[in-house]
Tab-separated table of N, CA and C in Angstrom:
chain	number	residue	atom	x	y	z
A	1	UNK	N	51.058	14.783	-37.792
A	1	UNK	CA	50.953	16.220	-37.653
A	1	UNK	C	51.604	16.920	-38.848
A	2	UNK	N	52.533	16.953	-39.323
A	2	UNK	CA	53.353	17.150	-40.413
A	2	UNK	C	52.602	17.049	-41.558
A	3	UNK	N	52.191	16.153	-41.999
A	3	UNK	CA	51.526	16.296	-43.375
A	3	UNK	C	50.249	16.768	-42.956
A	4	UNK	N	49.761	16.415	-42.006
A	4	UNK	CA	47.896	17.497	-41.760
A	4	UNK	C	48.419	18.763	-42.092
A	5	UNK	N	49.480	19.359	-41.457
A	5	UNK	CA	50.306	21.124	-41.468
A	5	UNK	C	49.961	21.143	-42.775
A	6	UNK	N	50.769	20.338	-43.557
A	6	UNK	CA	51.266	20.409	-45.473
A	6	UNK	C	50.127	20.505	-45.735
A	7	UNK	N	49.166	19.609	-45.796
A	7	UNK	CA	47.975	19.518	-46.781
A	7	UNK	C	47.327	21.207	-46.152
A	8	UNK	N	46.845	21.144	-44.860
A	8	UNK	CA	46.272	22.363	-44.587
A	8	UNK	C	47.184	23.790	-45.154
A	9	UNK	N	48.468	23.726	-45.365
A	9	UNK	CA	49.058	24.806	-46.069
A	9	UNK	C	48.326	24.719	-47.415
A	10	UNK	N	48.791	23.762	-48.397
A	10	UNK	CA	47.985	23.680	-49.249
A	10	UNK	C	46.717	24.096	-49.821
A	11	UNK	N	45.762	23.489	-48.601
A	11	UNK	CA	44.521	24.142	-49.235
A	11	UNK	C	44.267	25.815	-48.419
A	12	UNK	N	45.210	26.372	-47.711
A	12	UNK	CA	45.466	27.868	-47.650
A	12	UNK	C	45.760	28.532	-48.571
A	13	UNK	N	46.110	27.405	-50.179
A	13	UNK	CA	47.190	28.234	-50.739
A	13	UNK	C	48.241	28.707	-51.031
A	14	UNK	N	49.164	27.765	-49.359
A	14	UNK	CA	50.609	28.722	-49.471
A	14	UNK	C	51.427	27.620	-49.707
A	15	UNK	N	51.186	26.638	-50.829
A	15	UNK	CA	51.604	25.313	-50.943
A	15	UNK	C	52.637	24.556	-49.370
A	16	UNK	N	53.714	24.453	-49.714
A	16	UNK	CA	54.050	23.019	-48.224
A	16	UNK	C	54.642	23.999	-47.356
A	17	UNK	N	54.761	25.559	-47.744
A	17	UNK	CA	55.780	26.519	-46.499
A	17	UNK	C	54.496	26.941	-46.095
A	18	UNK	N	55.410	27.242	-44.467
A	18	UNK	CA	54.959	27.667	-43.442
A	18	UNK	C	54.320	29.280	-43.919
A	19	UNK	N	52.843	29.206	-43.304
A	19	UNK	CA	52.255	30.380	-43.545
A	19	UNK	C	52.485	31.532	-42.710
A	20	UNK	N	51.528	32.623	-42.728
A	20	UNK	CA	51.373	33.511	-41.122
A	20	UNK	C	51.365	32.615	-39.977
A	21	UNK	N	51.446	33.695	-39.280
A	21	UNK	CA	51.553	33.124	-37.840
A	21	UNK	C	50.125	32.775	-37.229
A	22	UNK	N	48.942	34.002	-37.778
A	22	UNK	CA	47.650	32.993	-37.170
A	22	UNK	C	47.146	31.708	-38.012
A	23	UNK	N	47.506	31.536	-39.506
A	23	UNK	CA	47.239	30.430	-39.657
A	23	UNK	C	48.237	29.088	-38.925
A	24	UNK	N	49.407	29.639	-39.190
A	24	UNK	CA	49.933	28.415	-38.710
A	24	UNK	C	49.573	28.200	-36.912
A	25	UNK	N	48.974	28.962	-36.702
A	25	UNK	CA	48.187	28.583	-35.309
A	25	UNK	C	47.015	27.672	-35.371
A	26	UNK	N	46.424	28.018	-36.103
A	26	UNK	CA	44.893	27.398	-36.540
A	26	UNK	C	45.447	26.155	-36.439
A	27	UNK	N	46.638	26.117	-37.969
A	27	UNK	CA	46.628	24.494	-38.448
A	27	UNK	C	47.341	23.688	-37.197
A	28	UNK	N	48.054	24.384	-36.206
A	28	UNK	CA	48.249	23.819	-34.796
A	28	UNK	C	47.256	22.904	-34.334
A	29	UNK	N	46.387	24.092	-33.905
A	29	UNK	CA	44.791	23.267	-33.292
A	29	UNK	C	44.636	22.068	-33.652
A	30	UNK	N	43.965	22.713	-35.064
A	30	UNK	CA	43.319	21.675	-36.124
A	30	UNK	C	43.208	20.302	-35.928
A	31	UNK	N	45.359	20.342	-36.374
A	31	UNK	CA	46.060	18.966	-36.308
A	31	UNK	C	45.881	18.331	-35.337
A	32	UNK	N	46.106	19.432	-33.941
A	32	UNK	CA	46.698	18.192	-33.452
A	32	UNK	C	44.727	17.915	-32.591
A	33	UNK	N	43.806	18.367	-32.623
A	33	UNK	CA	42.825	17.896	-32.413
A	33	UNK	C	42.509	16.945	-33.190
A	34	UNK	N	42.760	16.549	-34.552
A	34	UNK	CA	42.253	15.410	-35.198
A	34	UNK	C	43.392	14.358	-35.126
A	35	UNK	N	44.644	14.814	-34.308
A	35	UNK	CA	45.148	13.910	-34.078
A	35	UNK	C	44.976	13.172	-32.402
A	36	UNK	N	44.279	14.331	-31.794
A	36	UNK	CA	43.778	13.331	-30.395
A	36	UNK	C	42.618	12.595	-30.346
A	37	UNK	N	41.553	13.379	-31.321
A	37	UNK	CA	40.374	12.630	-31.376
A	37	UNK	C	40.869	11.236	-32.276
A	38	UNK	N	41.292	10.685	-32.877
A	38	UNK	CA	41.884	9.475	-33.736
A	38	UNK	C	42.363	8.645	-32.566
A	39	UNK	N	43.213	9.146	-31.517
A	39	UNK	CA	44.191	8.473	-30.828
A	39	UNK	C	42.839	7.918	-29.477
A	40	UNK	N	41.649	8.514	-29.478
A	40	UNK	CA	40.838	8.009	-28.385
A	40	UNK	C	40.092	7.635	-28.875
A	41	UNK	N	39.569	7.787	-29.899
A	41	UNK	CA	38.149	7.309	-30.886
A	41	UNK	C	38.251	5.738	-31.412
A	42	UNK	N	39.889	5.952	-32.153
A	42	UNK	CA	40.124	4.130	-32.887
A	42	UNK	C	40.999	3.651	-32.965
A	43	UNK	N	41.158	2.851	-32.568
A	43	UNK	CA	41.902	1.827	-32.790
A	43	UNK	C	43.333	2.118	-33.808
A	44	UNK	N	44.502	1.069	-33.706
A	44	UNK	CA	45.633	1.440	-34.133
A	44	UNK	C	45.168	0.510	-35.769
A	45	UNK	N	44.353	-0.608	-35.863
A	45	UNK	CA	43.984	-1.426	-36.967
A	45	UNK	C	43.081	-0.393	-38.266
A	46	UNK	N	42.465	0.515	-36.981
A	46	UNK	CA	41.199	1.610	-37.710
A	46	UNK	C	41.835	2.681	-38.490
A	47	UNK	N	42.981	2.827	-37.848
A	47	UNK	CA	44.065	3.976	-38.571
A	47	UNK	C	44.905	3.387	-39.417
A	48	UNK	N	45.135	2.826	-39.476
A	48	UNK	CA	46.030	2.211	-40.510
A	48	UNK	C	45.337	2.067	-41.950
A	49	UNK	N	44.163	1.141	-41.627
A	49	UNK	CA	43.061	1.321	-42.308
A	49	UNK	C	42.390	2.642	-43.246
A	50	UNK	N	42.715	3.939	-42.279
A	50	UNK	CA	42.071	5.094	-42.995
A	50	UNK	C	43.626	5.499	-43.826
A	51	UNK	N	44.785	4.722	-43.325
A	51	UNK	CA	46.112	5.042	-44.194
A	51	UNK	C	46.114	4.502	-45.475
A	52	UNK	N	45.531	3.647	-45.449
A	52	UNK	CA	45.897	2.506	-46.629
A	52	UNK	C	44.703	2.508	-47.699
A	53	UNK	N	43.640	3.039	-47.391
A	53	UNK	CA	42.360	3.350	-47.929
A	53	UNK	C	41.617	2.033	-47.768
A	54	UNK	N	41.710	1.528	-46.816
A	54	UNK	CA	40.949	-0.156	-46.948
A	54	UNK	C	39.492	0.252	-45.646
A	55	UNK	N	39.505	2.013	-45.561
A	55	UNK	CA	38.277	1.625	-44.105
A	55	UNK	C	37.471	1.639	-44.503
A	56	UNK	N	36.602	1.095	-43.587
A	56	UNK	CA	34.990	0.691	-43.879
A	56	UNK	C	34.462	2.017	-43.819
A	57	UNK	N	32.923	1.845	-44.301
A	57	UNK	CA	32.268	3.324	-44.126
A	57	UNK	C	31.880	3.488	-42.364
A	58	UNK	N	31.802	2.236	-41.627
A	58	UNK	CA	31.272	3.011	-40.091
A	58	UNK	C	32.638	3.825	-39.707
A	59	UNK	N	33.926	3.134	-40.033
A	59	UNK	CA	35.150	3.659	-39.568
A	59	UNK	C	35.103	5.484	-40.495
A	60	UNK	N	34.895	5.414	-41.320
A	60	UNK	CA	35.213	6.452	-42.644
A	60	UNK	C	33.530	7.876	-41.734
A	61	UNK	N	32.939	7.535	-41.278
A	61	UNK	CA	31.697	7.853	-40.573
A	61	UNK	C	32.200	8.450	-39.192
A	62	UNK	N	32.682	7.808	-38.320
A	62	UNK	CA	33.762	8.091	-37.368
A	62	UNK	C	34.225	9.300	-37.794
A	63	UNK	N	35.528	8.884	-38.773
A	63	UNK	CA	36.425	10.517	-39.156
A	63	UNK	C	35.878	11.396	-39.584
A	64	UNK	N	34.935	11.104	-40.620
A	64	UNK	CA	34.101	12.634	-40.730
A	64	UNK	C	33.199	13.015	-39.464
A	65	UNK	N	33.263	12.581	-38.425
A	65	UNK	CA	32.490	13.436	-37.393
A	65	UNK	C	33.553	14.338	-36.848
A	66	UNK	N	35.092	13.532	-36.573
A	66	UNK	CA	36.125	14.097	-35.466
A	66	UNK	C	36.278	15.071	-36.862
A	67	UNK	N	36.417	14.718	-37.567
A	67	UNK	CA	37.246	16.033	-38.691
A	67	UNK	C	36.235	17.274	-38.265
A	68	UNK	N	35.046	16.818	-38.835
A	68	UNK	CA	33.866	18.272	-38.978
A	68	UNK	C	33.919	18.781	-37.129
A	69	UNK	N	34.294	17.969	-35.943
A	69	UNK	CA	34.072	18.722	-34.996
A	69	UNK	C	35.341	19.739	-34.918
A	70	UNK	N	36.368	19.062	-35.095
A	70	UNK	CA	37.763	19.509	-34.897
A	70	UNK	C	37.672	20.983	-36.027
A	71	UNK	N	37.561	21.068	-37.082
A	71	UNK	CA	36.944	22.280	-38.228
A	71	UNK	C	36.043	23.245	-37.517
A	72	UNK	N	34.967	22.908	-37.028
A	72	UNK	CA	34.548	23.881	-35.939
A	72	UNK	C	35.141	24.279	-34.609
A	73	UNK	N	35.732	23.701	-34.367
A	73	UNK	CA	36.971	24.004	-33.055
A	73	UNK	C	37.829	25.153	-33.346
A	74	UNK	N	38.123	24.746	-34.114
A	74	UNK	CA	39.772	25.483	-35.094
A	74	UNK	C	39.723	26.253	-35.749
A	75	UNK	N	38.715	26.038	-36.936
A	75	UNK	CA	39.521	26.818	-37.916
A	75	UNK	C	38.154	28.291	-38.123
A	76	UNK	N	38.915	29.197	-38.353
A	76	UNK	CA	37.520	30.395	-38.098
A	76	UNK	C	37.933	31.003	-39.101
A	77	UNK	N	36.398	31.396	-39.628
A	77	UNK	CA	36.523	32.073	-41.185
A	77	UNK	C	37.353	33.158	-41.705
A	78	UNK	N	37.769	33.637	-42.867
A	78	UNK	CA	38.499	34.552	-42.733
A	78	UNK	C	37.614	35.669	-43.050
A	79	UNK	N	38.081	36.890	-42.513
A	79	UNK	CA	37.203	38.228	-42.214
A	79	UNK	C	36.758	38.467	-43.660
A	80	UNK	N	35.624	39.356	-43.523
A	80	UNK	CA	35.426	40.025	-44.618
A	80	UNK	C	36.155	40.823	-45.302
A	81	UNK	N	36.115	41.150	-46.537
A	81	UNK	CA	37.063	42.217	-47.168
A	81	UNK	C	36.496	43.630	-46.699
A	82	UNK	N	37.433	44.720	-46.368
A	82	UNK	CA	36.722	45.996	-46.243
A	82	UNK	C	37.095	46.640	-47.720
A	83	UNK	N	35.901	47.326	-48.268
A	83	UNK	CA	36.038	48.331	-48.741
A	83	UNK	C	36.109	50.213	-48.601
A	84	UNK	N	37.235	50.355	-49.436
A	84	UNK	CA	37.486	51.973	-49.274
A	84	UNK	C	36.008	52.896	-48.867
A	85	UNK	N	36.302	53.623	-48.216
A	85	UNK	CA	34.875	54.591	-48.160
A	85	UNK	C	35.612	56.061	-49.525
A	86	UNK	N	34.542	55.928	-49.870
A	86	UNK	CA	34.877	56.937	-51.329
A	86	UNK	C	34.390	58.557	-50.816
């Protein structure tokens, strides 16, 4: 959970500190959904595996499904910009 937070700060932008409060909600979700889908989906050999960079592509096939579902779960676009009315 901890480094999913970091990296997802990261690619927010707000390098390894804690952001707003609705992102750091999001990256709540996020995490810990790609950390339950992992914990029911594979195996403790399959994770280690996606640690060490040694997984196969059916395993590597797997995580990009839980990632891309968990991304649609979670994380919601950020609003449009308004512009001034002149």
């Amino acid at each position: 959970m901890k480094t999913c937070k970091q990296q997802g700060r990261i690619a927010n932008g707000g390098g390894a500190l804690a952001m707003d409060e609705a992102t750091e909600e999001m990256l709540d979700s996020y995490c810990s959904c790609v950390a339950d889908r992992l914990a029911k989906n594979l195996d403790a050999a399959e994770i280690g595996k996606i640690g060490d960079g040694s997984a196969g592509p059916e395993t590597l096939a797997k995580l990009d499904r839980m990632v891309a579902d968990c991304r649609q779960r979670s994380v919601k676009p950020a609003p449009e910009p308004t512009t001034p009315e002149n």
